[in-house]
CSV table of C-alpha atoms in Angstrom, one decimal:
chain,number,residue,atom,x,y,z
A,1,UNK,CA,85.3,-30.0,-47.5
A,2,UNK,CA,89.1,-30.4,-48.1
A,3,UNK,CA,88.9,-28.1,-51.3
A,4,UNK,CA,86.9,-25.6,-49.9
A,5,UNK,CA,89.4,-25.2,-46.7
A,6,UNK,CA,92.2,-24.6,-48.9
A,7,UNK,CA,89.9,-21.9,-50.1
A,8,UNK,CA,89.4,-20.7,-47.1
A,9,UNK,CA,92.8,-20.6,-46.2
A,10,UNK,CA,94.1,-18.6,-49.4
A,11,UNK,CA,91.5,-16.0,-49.1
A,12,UNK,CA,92.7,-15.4,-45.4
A,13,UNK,CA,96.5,-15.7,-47.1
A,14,UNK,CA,95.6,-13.0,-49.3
A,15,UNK,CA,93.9,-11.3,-47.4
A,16,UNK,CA,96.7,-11.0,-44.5
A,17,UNK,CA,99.3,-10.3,-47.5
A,18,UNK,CA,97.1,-7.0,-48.6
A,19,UNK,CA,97.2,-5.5,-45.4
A,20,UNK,CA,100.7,-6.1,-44.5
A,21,UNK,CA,101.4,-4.2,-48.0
A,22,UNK,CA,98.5,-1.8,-47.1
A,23,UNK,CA,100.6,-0.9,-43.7
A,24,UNK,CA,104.0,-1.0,-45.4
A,25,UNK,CA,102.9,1.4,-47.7
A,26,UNK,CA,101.7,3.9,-44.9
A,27,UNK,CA,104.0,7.0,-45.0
A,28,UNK,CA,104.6,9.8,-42.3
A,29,UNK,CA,106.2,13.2,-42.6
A,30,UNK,CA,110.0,11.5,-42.0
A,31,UNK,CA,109.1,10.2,-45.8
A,32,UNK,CA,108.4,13.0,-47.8
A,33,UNK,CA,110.9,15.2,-45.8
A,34,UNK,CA,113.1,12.2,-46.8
A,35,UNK,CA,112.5,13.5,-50.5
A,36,UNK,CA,114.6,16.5,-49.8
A,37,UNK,CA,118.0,16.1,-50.9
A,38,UNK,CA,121.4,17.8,-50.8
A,39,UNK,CA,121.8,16.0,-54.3
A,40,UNK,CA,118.7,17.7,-55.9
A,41,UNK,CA,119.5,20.9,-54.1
A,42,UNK,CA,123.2,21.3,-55.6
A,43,UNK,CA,122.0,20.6,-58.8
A,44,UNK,CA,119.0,23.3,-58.6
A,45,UNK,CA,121.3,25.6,-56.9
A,46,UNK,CA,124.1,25.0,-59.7
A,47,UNK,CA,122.0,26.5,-62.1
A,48,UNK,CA,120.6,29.3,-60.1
A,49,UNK,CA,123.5,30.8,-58.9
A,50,UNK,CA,125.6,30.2,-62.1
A,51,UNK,CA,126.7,33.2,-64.2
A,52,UNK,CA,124.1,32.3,-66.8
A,53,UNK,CA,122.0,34.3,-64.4
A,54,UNK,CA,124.0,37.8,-64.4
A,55,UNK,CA,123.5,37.9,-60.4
A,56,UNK,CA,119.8,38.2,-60.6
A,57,UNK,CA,119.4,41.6,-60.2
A,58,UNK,CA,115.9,43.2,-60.2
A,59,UNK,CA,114.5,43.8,-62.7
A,60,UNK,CA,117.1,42.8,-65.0
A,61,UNK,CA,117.8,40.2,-67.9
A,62,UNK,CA,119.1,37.3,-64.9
A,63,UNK,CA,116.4,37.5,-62.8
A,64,UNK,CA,113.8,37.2,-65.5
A,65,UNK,CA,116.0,34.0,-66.0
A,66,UNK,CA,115.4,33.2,-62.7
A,67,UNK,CA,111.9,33.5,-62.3
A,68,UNK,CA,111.9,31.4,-65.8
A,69,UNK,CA,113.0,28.6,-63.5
A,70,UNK,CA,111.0,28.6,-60.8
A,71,UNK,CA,108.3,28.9,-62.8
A,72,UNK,CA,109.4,26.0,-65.0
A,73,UNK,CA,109.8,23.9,-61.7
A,74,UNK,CA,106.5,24.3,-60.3
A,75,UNK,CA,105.2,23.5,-64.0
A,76,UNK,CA,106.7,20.7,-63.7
A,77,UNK,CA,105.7,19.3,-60.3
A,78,UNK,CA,102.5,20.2,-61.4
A,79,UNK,CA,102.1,22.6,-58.6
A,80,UNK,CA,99.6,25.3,-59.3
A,81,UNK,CA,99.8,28.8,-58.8
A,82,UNK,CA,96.8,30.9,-56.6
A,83,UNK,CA,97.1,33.7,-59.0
A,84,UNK,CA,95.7,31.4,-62.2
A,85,UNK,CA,95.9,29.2,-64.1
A,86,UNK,CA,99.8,29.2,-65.6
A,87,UNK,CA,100.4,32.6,-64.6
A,88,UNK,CA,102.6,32.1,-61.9
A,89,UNK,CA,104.3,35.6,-61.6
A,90,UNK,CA,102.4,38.4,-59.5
A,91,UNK,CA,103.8,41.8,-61.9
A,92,UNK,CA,105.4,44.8,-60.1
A,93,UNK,CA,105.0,48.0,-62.2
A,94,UNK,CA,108.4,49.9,-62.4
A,95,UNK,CA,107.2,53.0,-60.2
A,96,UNK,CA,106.9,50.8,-57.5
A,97,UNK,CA,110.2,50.5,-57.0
A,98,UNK,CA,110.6,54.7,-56.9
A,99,UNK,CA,113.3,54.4,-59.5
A,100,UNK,CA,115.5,51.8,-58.0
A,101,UNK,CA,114.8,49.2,-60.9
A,102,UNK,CA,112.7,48.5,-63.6
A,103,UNK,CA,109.6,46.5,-63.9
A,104,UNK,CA,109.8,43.2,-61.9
A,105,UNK,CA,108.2,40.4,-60.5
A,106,UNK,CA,107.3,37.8,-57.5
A,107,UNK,CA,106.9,34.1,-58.2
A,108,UNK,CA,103.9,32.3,-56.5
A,109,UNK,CA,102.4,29.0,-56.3
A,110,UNK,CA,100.8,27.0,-53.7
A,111,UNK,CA,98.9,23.6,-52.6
A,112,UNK,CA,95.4,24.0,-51.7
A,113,UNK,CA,94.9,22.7,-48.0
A,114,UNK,CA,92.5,19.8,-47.8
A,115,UNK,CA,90.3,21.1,-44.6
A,116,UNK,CA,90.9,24.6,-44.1
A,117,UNK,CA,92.2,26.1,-47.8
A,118,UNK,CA,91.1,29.6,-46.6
A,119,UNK,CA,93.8,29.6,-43.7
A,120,UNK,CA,97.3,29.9,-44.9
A,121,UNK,CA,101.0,29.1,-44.2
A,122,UNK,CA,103.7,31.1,-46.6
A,123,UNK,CA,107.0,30.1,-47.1
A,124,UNK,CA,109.3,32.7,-48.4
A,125,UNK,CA,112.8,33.5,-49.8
A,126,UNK,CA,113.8,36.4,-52.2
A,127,UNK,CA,114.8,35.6,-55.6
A,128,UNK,CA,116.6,38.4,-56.4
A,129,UNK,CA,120.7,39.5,-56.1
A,130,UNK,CA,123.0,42.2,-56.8
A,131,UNK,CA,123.7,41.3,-59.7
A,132,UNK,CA,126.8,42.6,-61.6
A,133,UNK,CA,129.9,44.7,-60.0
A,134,UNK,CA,131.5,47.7,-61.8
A,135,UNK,CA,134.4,45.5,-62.5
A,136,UNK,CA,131.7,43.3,-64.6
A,137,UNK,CA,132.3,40.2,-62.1
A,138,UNK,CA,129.4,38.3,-61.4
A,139,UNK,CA,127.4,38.2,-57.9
A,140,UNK,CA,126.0,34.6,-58.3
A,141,UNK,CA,124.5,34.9,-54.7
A,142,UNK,CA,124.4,31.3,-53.9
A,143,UNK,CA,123.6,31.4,-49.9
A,144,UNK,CA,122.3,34.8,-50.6
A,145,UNK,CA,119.9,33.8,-51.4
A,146,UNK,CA,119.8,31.0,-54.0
A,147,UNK,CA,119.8,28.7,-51.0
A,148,UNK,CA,116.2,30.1,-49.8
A,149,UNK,CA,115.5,29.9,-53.3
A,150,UNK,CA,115.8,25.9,-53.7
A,151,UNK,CA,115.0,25.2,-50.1
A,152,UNK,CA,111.3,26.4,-51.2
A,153,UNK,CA,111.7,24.4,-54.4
A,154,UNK,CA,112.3,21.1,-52.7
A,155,UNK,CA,109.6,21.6,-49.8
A,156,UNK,CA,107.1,22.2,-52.3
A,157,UNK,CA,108.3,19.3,-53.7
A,158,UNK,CA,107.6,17.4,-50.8
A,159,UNK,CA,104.4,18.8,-50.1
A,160,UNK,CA,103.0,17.8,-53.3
A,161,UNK,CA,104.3,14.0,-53.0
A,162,UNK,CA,102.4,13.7,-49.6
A,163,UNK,CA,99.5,15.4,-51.5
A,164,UNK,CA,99.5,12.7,-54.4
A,165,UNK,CA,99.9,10.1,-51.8
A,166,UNK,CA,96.5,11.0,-50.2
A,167,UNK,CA,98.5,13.4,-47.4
A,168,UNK,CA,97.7,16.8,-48.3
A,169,UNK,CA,98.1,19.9,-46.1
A,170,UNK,CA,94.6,20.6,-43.9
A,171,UNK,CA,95.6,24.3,-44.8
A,172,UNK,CA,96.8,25.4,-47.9
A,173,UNK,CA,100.8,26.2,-48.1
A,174,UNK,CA,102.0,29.4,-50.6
A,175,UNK,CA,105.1,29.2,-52.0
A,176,UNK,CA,106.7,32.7,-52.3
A,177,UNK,CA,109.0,33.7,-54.3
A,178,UNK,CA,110.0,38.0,-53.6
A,179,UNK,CA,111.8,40.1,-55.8
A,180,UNK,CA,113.2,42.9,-55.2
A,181,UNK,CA,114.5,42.2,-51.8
A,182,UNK,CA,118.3,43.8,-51.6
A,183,UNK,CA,117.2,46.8,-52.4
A,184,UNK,CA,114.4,47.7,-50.0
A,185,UNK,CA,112.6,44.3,-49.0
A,186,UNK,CA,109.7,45.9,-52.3
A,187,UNK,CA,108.4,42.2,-53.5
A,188,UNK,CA,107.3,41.2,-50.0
A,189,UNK,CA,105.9,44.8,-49.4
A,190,UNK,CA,104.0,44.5,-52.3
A,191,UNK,CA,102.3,41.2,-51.5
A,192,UNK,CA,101.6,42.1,-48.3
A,193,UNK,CA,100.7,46.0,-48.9
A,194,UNK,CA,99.4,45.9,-52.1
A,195,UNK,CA,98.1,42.9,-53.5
A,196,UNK,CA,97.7,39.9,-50.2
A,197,UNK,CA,96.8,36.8,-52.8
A,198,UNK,CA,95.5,35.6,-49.4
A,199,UNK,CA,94.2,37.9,-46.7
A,200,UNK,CA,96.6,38.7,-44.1
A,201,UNK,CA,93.8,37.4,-41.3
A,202,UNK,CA,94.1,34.5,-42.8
A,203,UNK,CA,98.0,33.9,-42.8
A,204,UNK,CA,99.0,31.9,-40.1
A,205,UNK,CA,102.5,32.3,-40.4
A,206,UNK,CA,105.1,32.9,-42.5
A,207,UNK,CA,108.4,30.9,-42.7
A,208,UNK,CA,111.3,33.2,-44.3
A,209,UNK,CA,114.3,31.8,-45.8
A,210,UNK,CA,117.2,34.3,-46.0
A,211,UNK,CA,120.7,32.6,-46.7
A,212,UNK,CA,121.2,28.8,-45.0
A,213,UNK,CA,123.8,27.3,-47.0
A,214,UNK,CA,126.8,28.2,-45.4
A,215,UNK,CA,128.5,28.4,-41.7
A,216,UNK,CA,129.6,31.5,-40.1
A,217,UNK,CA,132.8,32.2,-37.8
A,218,UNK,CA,131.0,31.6,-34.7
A,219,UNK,CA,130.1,28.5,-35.9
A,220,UNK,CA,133.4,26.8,-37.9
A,221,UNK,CA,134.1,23.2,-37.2
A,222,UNK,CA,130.9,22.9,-35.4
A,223,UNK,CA,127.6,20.5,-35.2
A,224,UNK,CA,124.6,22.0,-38.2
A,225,UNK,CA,122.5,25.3,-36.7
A,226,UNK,CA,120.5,27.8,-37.5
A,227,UNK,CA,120.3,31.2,-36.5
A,228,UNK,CA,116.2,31.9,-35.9
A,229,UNK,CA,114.4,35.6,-35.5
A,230,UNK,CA,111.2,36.7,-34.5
A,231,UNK,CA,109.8,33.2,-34.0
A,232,UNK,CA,108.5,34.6,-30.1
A,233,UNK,CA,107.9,38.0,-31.4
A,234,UNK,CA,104.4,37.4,-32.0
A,235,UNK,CA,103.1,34.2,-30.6
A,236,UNK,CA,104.9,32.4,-27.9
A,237,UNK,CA,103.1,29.5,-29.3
A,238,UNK,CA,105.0,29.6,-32.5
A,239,UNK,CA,108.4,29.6,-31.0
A,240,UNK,CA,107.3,26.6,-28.9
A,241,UNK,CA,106.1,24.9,-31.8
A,242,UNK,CA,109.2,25.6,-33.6
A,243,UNK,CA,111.6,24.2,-30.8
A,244,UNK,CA,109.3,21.3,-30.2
A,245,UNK,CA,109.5,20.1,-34.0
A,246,UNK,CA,113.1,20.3,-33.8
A,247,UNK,CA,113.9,18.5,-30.8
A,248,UNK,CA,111.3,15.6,-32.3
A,249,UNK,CA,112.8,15.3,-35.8
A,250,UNK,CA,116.1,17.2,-36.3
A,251,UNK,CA,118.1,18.6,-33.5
A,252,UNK,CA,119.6,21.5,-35.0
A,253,UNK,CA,121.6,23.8,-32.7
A,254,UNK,CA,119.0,27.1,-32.8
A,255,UNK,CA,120.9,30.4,-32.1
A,256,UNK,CA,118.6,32.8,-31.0
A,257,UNK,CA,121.5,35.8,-30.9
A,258,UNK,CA,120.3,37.8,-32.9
A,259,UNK,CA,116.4,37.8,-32.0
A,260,UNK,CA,117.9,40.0,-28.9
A,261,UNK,CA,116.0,43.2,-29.4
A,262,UNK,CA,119.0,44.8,-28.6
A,263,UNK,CA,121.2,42.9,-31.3
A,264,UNK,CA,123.0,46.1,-33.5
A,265,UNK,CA,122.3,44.2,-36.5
A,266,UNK,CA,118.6,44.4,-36.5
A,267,UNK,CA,118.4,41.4,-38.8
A,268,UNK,CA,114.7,41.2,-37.5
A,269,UNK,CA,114.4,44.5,-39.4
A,270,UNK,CA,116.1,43.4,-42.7
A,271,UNK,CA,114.8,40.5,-44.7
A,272,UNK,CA,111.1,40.0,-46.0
A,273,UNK,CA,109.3,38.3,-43.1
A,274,UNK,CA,109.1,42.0,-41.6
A,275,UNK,CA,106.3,43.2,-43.9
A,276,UNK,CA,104.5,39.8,-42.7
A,277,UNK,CA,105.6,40.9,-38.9
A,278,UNK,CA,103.9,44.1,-38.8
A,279,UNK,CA,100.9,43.1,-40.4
A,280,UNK,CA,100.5,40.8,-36.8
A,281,UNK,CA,101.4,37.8,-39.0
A,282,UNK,CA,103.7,35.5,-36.8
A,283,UNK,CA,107.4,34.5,-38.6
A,284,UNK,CA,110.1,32.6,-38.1
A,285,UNK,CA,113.2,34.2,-40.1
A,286,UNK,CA,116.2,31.2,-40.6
A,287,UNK,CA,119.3,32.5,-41.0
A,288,UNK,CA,122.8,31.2,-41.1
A,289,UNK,CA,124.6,34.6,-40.5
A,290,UNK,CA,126.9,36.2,-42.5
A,291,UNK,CA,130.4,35.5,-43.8
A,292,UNK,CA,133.3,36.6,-45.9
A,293,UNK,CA,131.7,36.1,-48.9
A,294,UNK,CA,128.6,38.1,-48.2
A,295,UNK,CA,127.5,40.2,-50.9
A,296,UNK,CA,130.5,39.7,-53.4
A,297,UNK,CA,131.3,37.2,-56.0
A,298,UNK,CA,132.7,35.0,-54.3
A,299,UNK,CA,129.6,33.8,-52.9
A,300,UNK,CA,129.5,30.5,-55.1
A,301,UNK,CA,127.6,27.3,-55.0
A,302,UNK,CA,130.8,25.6,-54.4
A,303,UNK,CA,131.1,26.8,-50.9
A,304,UNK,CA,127.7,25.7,-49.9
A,305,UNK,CA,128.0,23.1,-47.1
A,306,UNK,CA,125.1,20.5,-48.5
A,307,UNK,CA,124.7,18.3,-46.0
A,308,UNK,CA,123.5,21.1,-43.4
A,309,UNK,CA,121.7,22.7,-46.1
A,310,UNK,CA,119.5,19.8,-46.7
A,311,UNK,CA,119.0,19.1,-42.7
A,312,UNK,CA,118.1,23.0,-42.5
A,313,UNK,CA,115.6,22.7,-45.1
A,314,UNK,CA,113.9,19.8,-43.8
A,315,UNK,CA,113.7,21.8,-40.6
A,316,UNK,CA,111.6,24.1,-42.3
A,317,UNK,CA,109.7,21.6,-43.9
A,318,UNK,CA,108.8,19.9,-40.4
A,319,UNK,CA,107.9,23.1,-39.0
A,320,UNK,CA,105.6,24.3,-41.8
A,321,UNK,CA,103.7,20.4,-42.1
A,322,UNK,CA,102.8,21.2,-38.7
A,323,UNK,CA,101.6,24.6,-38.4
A,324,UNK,CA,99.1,23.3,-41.8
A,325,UNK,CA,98.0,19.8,-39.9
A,326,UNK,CA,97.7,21.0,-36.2
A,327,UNK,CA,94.1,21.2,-35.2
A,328,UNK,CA,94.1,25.3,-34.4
A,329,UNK,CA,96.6,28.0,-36.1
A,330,UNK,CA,98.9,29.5,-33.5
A,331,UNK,CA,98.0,32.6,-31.9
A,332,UNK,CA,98.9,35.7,-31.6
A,333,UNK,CA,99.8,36.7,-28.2
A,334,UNK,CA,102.0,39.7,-28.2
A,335,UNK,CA,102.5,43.0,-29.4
A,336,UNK,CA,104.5,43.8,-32.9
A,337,UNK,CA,108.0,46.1,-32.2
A,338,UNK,CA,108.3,48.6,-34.8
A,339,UNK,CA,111.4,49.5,-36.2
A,340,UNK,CA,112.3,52.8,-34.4
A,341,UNK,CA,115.4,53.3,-36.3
């Protein structure tokens, strides 16, 4: 009887050990949005916006670099793309772009959602810069818009360790990547215009990234923000989503100046969400605003302020995790504004 009590009693020992590791092991979304780093950001954007790149101009010798290594990182993440299998880039002839630039391409990959694969969420940022000045310096475009460029990089990232981990998306998350963007917004036109990988009906939103590595003057010597656009455009539910995932995880400042209809900058207008926009798709455009270094060379990956970066991008991650696991999508509630001007 003795021996079979101390039986007893391991069994129950082990037993109580397994699920205490069971529960330890557990993870939420604070893990994987853990996983994004300003260490593995600088080193991505480094690279990306080094002259080794020639500014990433479309079409040109540096952006087919570029596309080379978001390609390569997805390979190795062993994140698929929708298009298939290995072929990552969707191909935009040259007379799409009505002479601007030669032949070009976007950059897609996604993660299947576990529940509801057919509805989608797409995160965006343009690959592309302005590549080379007159005076042959270098536009390394490092916050324009390298920093979307990683930011997407390291969320997939995430996404695929809370996929391996049993955690996958209930809807399926694409990862684009837009050429073409400085000179007319083309990449995102074509996806959405020409060739939707995913039907528009079935987009539940799209989450733009356009430029939020740096700080602008209204904001010197101040807490982290972001500057956000359009996210009550469409769906009041998405902007309430938006500020409630923010208050819960991050607290960011959000500036919502220039979502004034009225703003003269029309930045609503400008960057690649807008072809989502006014197909009814609801978007959230993050933005740091502009600054001195704004479309010249001096726009360097040395002047990127990491620490918000990463807190921005893991914004966007928080945001996106929940428009994929809530139970409905957000709805469309309002009427799109066209651009009059």
């Amino acid at each position: 009887m003795k021996k079979l009590g101390i039986l007893f009693c391991t069994a129950i020992l082990l037993a109580s050990c397994s699920s205490s590791h069971n529960k330890k092991e557990k993870k939420d979304v604070t893990d994987y949005a853990k996983t994004i780093t300003q260490s593995e950001l600088k080193d991505m954007l480094y690279t990306y916006a080094s002259d080794e790149f020639e500014g990433r101009k479309t079409g040109e010798p540096g952006q087919k670099k570029a596309i080379e290594f978001i390609k390569n990182h997805y390979v190795a993440n062993k994140i698929p793309s929708p298009i298939a299998d290995g072929d990552y880039y969707q191909d935009i002839p040259e007379s799409y772009f009505n002479g601007r630039a030669k032949a070009s391409e976007n950059v897609l990959a996604y993660i299947k959602g576990s529940e509801k694969p057919n509805e989608v969420i797409v995160i965006s940022a343009h690959l592309d810069h302005i590549g080379i000045s007159s005076d042959g310096e270098i536009n390394n475009g490092a916050d324009d818009d390298g920093s979307g460029t990683v930011a997407i990089l390291e969320i997939a990232e995430a996404f695929k360790i809370a996929e391996k981990d049993g955690n996958g998306p209930k809807r399926s998350i694409l990862f684009l990547h837009v050429t073409g963007e400085e000179i007319g917004l083309f990449g995102s036109r074509y996806y959405t215009d020409v060739d939707p990988i995913f039907p528009l009906a079935n987009t539940v939103a799209n989450l733009n990234i356009d430029m939020i590595g740096r700080v602008d003057p209204n904001h010197e010597n101040g807490e982290n923000y972001l500057y956000l656009i359009g996210s009550d455009k469409l769906s009041q539910e998405l902007h309430d989503v938006s500020e409630a995932v923010n208050k819960k995880y991050v607290n960011l400042e959000l500036d919502y100046t220039y979502n004034d209809e009225n703003d003269p900058n029309r930045f609503y207008y400008r960057s690649d969400h807008y072809n989502f926009a006014k197909n009814n798709v609801p978007v959230i455009f993050y933005f740091n605003g502009t600054h001195d270094d704004y479309h010249r060379p001096s726009d360097t990956p040395d002047k990127i302020n990491y620490e918000f970066l990463e807190t921005r991008t893991q914004l966007i991650f928080y945001t996106a995790w929940e428009l994929a696991n809530r139970d409905e999508r957000v709805k469309v509630d309002k009427s799109m504004a066209t651009d009059s001007n």
